[in-house]
Tab-separated table of C-alpha atoms in Angstrom:
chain	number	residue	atom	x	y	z
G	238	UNK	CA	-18.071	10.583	28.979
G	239	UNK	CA	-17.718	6.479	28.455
G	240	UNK	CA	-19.378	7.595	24.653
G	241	UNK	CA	-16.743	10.137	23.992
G	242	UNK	CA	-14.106	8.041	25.328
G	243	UNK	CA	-14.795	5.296	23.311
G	244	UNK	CA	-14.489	7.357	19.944
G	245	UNK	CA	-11.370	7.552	18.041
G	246	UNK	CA	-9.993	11.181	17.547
G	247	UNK	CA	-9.901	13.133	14.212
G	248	UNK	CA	-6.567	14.663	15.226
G	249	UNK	CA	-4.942	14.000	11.107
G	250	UNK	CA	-4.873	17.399	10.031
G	251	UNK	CA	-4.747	18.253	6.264
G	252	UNK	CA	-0.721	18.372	6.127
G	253	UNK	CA	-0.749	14.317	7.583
G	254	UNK	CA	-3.825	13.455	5.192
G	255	UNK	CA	-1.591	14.767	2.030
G	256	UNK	CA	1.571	12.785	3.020
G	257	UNK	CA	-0.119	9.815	4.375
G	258	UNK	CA	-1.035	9.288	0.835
G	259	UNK	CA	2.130	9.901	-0.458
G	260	UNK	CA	3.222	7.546	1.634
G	261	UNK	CA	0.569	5.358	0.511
G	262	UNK	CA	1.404	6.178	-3.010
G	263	UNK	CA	5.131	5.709	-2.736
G	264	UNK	CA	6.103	2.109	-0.977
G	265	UNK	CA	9.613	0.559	-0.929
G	266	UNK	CA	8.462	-1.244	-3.999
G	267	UNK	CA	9.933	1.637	-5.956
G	268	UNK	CA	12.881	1.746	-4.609
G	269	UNK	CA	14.015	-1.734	-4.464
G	270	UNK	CA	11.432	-4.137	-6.209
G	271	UNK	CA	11.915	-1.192	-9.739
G	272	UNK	CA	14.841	-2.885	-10.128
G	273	UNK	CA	13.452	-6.407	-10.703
G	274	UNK	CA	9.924	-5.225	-12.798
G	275	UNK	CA	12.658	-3.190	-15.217
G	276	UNK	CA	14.873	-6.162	-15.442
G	277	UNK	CA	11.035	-7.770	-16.658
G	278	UNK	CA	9.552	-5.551	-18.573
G	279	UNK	CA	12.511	-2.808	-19.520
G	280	UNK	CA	11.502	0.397	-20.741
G	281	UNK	CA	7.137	-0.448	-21.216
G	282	UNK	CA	7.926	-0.660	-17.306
G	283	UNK	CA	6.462	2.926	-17.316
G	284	UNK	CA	3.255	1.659	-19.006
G	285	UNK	CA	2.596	-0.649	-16.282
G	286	UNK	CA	2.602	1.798	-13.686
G	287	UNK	CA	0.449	3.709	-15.298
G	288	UNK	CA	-2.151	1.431	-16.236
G	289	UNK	CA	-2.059	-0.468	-12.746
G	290	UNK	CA	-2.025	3.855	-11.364
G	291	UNK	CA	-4.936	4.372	-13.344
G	292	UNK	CA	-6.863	1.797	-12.187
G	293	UNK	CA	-6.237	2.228	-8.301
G	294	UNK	CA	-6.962	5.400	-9.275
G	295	UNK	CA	-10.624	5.124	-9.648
G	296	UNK	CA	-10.370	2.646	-6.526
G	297	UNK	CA	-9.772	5.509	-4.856
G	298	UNK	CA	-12.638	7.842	-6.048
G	299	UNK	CA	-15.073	4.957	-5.433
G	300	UNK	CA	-13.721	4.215	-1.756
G	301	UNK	CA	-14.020	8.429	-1.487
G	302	UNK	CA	-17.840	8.481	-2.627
G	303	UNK	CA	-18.448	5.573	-0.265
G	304	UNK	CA	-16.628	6.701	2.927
G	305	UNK	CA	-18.150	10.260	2.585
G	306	UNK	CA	-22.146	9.004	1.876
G	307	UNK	CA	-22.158	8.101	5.721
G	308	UNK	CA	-20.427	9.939	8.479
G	309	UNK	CA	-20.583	6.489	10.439
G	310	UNK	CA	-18.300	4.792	7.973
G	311	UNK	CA	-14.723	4.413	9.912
G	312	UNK	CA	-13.371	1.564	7.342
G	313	UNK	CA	-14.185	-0.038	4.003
G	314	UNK	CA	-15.227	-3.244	6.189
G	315	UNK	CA	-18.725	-1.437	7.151
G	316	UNK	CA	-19.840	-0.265	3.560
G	317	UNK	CA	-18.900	-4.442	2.663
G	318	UNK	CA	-20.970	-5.605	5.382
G	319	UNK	CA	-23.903	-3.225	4.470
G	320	UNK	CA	-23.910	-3.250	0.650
G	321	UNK	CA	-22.229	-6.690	0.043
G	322	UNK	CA	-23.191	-9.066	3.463
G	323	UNK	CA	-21.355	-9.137	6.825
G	324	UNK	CA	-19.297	-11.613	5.363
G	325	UNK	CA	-17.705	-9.570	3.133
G	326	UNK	CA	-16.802	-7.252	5.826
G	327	UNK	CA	-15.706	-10.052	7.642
G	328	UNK	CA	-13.317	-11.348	5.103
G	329	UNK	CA	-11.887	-8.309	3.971
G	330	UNK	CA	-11.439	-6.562	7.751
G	331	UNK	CA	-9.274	-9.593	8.356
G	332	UNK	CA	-7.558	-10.013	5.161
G	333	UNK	CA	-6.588	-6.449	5.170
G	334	UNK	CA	-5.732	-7.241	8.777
G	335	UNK	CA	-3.417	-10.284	7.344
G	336	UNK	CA	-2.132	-8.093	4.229
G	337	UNK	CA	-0.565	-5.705	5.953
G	338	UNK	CA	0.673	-8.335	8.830
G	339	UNK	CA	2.925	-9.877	5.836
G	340	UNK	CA	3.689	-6.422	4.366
G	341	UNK	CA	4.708	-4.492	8.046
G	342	UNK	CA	7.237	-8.475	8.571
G	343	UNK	CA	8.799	-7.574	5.349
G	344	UNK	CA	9.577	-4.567	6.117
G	345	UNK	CA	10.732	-4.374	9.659
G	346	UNK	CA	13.074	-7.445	8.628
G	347	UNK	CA	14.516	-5.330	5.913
G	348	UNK	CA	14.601	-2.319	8.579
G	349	UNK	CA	17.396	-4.951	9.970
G	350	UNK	CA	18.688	-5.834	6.903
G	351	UNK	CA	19.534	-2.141	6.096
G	352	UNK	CA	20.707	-0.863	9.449
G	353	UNK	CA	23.327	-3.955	8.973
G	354	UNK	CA	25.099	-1.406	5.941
G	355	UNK	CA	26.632	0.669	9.392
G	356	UNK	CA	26.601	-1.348	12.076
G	357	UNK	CA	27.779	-5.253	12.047
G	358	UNK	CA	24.919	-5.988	14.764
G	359	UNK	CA	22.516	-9.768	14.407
G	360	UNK	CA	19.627	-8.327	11.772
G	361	UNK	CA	16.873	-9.076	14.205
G	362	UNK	CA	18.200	-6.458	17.093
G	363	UNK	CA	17.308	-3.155	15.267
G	364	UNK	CA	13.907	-5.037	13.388
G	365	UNK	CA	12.577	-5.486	17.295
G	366	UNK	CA	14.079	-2.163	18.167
G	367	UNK	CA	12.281	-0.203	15.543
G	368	UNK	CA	8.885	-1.852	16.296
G	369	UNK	CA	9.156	-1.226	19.726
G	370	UNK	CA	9.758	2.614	18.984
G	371	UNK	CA	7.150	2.803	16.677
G	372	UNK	CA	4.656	0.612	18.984
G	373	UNK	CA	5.483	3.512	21.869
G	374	UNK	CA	4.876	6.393	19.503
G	375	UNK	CA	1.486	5.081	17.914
G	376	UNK	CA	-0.180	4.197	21.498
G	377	UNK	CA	0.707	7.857	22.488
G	378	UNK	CA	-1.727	9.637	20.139
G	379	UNK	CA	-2.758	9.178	16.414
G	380	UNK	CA	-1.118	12.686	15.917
G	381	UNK	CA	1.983	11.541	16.475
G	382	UNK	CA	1.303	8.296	13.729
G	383	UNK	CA	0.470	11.547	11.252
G	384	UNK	CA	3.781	13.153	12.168
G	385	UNK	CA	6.028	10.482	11.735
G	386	UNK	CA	4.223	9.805	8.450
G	387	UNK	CA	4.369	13.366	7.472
G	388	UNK	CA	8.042	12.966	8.196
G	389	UNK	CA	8.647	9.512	6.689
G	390	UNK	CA	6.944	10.485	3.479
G	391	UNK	CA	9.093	14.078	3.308
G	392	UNK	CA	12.363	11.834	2.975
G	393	UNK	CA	10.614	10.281	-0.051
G	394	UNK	CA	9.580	12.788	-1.872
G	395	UNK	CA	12.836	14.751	-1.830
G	396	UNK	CA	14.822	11.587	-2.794
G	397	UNK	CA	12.898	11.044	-5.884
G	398	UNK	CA	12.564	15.189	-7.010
G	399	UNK	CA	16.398	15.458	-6.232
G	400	UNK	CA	16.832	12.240	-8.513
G	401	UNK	CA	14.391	13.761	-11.168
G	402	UNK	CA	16.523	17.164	-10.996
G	403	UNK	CA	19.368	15.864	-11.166
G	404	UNK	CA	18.430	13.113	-14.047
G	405	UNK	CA	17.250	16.043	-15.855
G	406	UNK	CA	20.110	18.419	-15.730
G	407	UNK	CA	22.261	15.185	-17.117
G	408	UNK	CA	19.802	14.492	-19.856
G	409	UNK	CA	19.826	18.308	-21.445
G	410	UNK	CA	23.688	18.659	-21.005
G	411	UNK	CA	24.433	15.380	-22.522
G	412	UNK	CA	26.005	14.358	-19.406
G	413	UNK	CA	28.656	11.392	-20.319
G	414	UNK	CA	28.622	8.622	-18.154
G	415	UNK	CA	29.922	4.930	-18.263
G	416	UNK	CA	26.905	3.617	-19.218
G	417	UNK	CA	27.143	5.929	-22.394
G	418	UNK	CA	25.290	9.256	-23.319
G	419	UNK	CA	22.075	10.117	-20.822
G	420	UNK	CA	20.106	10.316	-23.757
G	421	UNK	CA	15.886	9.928	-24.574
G	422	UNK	CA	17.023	7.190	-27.036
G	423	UNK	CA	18.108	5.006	-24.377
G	424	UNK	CA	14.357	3.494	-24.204
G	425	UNK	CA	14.522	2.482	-27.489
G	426	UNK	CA	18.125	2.001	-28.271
G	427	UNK	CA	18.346	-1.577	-26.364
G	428	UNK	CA	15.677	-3.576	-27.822
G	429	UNK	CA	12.430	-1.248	-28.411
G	430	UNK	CA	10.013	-0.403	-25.464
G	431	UNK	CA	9.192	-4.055	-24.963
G	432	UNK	CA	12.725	-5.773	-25.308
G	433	UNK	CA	11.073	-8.793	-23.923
G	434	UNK	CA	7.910	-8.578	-25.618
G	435	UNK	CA	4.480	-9.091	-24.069
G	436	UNK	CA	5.122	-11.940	-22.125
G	437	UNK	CA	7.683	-10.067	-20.124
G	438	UNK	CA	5.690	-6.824	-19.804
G	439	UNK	CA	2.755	-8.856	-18.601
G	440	UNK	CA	5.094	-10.916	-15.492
G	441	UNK	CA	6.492	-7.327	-13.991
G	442	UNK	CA	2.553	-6.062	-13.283
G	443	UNK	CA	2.426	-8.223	-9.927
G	444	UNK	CA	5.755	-5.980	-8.939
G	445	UNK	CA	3.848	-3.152	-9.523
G	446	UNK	CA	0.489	-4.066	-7.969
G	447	UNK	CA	2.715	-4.869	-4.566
G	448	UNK	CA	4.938	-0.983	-5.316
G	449	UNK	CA	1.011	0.433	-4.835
G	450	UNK	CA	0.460	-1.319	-1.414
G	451	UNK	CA	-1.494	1.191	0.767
G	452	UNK	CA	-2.504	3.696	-1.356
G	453	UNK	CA	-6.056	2.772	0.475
G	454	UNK	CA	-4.457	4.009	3.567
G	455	UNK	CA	-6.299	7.324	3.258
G	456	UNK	CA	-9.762	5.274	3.894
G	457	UNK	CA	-8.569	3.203	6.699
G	458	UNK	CA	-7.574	7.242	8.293
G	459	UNK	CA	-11.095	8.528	7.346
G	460	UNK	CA	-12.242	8.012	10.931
G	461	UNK	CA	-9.179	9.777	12.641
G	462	UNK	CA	-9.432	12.820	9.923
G	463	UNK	CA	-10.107	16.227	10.869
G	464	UNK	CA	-12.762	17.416	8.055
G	465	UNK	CA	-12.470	14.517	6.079
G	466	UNK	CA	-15.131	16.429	3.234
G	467	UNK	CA	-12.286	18.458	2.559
G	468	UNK	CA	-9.290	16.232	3.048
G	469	UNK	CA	-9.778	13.037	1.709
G	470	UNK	CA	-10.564	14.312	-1.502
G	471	UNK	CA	-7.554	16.694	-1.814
G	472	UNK	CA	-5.334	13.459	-1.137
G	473	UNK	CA	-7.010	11.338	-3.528
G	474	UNK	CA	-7.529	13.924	-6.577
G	475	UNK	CA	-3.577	14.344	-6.083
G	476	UNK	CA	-2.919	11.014	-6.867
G	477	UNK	CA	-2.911	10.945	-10.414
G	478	UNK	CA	-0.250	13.977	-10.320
G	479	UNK	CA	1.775	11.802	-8.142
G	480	UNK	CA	1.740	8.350	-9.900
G	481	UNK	CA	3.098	10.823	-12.918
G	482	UNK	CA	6.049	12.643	-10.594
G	483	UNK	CA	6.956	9.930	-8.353
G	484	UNK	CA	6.648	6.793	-10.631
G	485	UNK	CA	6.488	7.350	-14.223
G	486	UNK	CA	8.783	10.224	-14.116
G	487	UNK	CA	11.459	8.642	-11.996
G	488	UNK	CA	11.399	5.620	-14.289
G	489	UNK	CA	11.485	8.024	-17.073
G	490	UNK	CA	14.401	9.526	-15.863
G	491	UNK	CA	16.822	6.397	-14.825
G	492	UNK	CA	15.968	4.661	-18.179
G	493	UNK	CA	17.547	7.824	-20.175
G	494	UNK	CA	20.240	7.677	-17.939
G	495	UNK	CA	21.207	4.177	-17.795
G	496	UNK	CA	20.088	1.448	-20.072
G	497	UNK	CA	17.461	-1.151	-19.059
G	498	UNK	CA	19.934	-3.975	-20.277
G	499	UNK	CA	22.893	-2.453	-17.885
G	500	UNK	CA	20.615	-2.762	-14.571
G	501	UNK	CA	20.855	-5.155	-11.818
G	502	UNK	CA	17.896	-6.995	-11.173
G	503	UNK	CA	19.141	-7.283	-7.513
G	504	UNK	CA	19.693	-3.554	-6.492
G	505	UNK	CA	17.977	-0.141	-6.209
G	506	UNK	CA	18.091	1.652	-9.572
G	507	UNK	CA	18.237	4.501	-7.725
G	508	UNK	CA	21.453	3.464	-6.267
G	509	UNK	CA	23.402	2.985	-9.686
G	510	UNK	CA	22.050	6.594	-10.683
G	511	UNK	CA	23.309	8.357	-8.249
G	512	UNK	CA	26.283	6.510	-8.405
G	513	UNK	CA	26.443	7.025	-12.250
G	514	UNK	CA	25.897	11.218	-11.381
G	515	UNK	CA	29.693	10.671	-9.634
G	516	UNK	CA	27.729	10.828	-6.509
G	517	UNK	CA	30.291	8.664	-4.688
G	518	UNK	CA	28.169	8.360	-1.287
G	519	UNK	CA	24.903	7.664	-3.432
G	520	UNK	CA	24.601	3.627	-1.737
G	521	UNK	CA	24.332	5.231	1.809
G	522	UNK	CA	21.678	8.153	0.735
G	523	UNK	CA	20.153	5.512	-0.792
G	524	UNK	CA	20.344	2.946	1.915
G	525	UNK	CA	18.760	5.628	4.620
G	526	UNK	CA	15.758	6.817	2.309
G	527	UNK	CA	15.132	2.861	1.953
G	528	UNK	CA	15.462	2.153	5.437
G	529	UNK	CA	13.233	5.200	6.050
G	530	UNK	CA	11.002	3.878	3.681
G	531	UNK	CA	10.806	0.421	5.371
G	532	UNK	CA	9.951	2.248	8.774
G	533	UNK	CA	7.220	3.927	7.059
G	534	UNK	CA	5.550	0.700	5.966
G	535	UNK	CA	6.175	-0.800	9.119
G	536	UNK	CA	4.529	2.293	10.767
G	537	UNK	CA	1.821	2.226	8.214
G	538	UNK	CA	1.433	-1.649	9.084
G	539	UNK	CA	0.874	-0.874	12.693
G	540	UNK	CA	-1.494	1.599	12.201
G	541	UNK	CA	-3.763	-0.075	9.902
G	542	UNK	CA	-3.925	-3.506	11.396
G	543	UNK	CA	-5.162	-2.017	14.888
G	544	UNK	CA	-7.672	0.087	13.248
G	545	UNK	CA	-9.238	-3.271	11.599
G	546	UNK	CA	-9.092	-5.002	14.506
G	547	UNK	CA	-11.116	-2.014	16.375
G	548	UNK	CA	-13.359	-1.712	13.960
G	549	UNK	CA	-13.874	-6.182	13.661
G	550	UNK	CA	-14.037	-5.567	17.548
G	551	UNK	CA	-16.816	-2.995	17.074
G	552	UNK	CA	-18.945	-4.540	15.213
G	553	UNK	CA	-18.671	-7.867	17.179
G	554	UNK	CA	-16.545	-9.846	14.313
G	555	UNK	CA	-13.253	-9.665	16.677
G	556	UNK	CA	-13.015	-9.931	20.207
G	557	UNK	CA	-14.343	-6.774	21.681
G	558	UNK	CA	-11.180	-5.940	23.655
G	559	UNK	CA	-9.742	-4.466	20.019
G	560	UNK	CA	-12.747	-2.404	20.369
G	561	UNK	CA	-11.517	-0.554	23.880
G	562	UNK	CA	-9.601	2.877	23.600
G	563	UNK	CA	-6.646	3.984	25.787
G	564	UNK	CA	-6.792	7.909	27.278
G	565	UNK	CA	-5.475	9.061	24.172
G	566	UNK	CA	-8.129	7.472	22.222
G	567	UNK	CA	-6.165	4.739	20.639
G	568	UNK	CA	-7.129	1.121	20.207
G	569	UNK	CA	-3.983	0.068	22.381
G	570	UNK	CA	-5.018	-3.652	22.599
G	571	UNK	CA	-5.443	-3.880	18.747
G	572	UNK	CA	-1.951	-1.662	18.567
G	573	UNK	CA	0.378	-4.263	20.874
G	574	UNK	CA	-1.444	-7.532	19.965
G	575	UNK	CA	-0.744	-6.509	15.720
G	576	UNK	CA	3.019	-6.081	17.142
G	577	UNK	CA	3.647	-8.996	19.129
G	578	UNK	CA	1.960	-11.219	15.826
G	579	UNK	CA	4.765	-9.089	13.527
G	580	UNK	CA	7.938	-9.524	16.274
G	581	UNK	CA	7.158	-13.390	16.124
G	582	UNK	CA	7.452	-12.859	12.347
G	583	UNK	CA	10.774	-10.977	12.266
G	584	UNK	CA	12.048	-13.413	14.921
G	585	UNK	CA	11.078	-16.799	12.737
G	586	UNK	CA	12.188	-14.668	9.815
G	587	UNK	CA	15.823	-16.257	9.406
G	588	UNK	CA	14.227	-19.702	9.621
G	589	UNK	CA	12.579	-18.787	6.280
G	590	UNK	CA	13.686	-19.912	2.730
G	591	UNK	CA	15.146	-17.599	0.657
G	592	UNK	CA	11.976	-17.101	-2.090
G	593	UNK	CA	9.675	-16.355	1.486
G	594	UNK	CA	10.159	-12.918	0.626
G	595	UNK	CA	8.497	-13.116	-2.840
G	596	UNK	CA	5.843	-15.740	-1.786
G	597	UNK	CA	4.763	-12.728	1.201
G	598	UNK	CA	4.667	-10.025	-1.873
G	599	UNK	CA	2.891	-12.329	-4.566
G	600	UNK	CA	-0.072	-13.188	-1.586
G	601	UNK	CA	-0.069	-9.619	-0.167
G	602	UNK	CA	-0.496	-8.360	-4.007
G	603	UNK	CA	-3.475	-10.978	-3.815
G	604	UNK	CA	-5.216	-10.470	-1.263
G	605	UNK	CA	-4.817	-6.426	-1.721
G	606	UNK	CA	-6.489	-7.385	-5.091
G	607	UNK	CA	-9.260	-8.468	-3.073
G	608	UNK	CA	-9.967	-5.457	-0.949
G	609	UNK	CA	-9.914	-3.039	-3.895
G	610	UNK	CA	-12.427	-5.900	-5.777
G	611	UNK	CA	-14.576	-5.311	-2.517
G	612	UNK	CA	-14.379	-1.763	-2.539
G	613	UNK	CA	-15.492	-1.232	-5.967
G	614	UNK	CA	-18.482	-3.928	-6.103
G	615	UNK	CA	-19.680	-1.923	-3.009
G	616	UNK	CA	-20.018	1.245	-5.177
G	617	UNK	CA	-21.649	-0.622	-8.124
G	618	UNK	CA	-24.214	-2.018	-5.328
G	619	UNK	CA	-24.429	1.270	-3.572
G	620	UNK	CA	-24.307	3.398	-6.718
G	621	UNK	CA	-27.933	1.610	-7.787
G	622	UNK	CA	-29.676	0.870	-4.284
G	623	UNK	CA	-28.941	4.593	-3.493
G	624	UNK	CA	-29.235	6.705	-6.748
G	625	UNK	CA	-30.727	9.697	-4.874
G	626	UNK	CA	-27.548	9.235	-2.283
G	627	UNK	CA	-24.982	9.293	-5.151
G	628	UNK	CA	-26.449	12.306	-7.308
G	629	UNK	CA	-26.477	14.422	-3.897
G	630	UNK	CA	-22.758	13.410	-3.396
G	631	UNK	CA	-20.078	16.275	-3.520
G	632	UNK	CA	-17.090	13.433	-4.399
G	633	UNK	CA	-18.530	11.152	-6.971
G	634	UNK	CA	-16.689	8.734	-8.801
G	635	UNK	CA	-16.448	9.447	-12.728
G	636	UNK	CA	-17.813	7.236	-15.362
G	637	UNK	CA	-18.956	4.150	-12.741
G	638	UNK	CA	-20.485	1.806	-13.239
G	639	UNK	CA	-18.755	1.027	-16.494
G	640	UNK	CA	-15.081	1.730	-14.950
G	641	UNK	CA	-15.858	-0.375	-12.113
G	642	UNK	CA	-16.624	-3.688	-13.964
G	643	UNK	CA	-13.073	-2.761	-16.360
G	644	UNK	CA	-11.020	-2.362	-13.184
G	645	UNK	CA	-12.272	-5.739	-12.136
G	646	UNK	CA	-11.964	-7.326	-15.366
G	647	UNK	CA	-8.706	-6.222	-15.103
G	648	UNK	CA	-7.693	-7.246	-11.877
G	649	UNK	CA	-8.995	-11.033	-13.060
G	650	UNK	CA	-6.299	-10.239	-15.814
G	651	UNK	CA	-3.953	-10.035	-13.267
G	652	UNK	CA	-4.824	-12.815	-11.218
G	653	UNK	CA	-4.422	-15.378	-14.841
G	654	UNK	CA	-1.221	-13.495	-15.743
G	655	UNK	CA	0.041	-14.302	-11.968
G	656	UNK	CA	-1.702	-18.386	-12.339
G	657	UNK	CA	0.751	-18.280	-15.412
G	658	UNK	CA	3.886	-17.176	-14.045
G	659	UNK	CA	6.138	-19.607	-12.067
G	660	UNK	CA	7.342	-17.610	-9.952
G	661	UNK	CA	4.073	-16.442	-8.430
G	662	UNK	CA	1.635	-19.638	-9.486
G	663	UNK	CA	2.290	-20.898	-6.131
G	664	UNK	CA	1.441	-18.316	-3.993
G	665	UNK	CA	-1.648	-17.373	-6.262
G	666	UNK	CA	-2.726	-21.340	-5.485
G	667	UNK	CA	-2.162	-20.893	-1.762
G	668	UNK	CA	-4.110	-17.766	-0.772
G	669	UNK	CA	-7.620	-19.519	-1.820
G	670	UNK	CA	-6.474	-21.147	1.775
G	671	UNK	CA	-6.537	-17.954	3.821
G	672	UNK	CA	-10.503	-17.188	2.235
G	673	UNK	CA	-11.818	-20.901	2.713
G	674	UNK	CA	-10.592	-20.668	6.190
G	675	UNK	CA	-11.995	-17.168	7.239
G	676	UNK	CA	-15.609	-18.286	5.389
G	677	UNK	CA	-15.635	-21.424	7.518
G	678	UNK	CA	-14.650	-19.566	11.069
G	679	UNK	CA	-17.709	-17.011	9.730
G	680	UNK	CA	-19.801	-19.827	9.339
G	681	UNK	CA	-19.332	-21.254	12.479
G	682	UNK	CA	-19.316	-17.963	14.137
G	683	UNK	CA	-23.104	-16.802	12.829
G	684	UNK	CA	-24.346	-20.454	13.844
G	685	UNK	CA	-23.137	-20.241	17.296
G	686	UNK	CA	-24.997	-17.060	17.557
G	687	UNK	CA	-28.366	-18.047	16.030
G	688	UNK	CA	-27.917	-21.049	18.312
């Protein structure tokens, strides 16, 4: 009974497995931080998002291969520890942990931030409120995380397919607006594809790295998954089809109908669409799908930081109250100790400088970077110290290990393009901090218990 008690449940159905990568797929990077990586990179935006889609893309298959080759596996922290070293499942359980600390602060700030379009209430009432909610309804049951993520990721998907409609209608009737004529020669008419050349094509990709936050999210829920053989698979085979729907044809879409050069830098693209359609109420549809959006991540946040701390708690690299279940079979320390460490950030949050916000997104992007790095070096280990393992596989990941060592060469791209920008040089110079400090506590840690 004290076994089964201390198991988590695989109560993520099919239905929540699908959406929680949507979710995953879609982050509020698309809807608000679009408007700064256009502003960047104009129309060869859409390149970007493939390319960086592409890439996470075969992430994804190798995390798949890896999590189904052992029915033990609960996180990508235990095949790091076994292929890798316990220190790299160390370092990532706890920079993942910190990752989506920053990312779930961001976004329960702006959960604040938008609520303040209605009401005229202090920004840090409804931040706090909204954790609290979704702190109640994730130690109830993991079904219930599912649901609200089935839910959150619903409101998505119909924003951007009602926007892609919509666009679409306007683009084959010529639709007039005061932008000019919705027209296919609006990517090219203002400058070419790359109005700002290669430089500024290059400085949108850390945008876009930050837009795919959490499209891992399926791996972290391979332990709560009912038939994850079937699921997890499904959800990441989808997510080519989605990067192409959600991302490259809603860019697709608000280029032809407004011009790169006419966009705010500052605002949701989808916002001046809608509003360019003569739908007058388009900032407060808008505003709620954002919001919604923000929840999401903040609900996403929740749910991933308590299942690293369980799993650092179970295998003795946390304190092993993380490890302990409630009766519903949730990690309810883990769950309220992740919370109280993101309230203290959306309570310190107005004490921060303006540029915090891009300084969280530039280190999050990092140290996500990181994670995937981990993920696929596992493979490339696993993939040759278990050959028999991988040919028996019924998810293997194409054309590794050649595509592994281009992803990573790629994310090192990434990394110099980001050491070259000014705007993110100095958070890129910072997060070596973060690693050096984890390697030393791990250091200490293993010599206290030889001693």
């Amino acid at each position: 009974m004290e076994q089964q008690q201390q198991q988590l449940k695989r109560d993520l159905k099919n239905r929540h497995v699908q959406l929680i990568a949507i979710g995953g797929t879609i982050g509020t990077g698309l809807f608000l931080g679009s408007g700064k990586a256009i502003a960047l990179a104009g129309p060869s935006i859409i390149f970007a998002y493939l390319i960086v889609g592409t890439a996470l893309f075969f992430v994804m298959r190798a995390l798949g291969e890896l999590l189904l080759s052992n029915a033990g596996y609960t996180s990508f922290t235990d095949f790091a520890s076994e292929y890798i070293g316990p220190w790299a499942g160390y370092i990532t359980g706890w920079t993942y942990w910190f990752c989506w600390i920053m990312t779930a602060m961001a976004d329960i700030i702006a959960v604040g931030v938008y609520t303040h379009y209605w009401f005229d209430i202090p920004q840090w009432v409804p931040a706090i409120g909204c954790l609290v909610l979704l702190l109640i309804l994730n130690l109830l049951t993991v079904k219930l995380f599912g649901e609200l993520e089935f839910w959150f990721a619903l409101i998505k998907v119909i924003t951007i397919v009602a926007l892609i409609i919509i666009g679409l209608i306007m683009l084959f009737t010529g639709f007039q607006t005061s932008s000019g004529t919705v027209s296919v020669e609006n990517l090219v008419a203002h400058g070419g594809l790359f109005p700002n050349g290669l430089n500024g094509f290059l400085m949108a990709f850390q945008m876009v790295v930050f837009a795919f936050v959490g499209v891992e999210l399926v791996g972290v829920s391979a332990a709560e998954t009912a038939n994850p053989r079937k699921n997890i698979p499904s959800a990441i085979n989808k997510i080519p089809l989605r990067i192409l729907l959600f991302y490259v044809g809603a860019l697709f879409v608000i280029l032809c109908i407004n011009p790169w050069s006419e966009m705010s830098a500052s605002s949701s693209p989808f916002v001046q669409v809608f509003t360019l359609a003569g739908i007058p109420i388009a900032a407060g549809i808008i505003n709620f799908v954002v919001l919604t959006s923000a929840a999401s991540a903040g609900n996403s946040g929740l749910f991933s930081t308590s299942r690293m701390l369980f799993n650092l708690g179970n295998n003795k690299q946390a304190s092993p109250t993380f490890a302990k279940l409630n009766k519903n079979s949730v990690p309810s320390n883990a769950l309220i100790v992740s919370a109280v460490v993101v309230s203290a950030g959306a309570l310190l949050s107005k004490l921060m400088p303006e540029n915090a916000f891009s300084v969280v997104t530039t280190i999050s992007a990092i140290c996500f970077i990181w994670v995937w790095s981990i993920i696929l070096i596992s493979h490339i280990i696993y993939k040759r110290k278990n050959r028999a393992l991988h040919e028996a596989s019924i998810f293997k990941a194409p054309f590794t290990p050649f595509v592994n060592y281009l992803v990573l060469a790629f994310f090192a791209f990434l990394l110099v393009v980001m050491f070259i920008s000014e705007a993110t040089r100095t958070a890129l110079l910072l997060t070596p901090i973060w690693f050096i400090l984890l390697l030393i506590i791990y250091k200490m840690k293993r010599k206290k218990a030889i001693r």
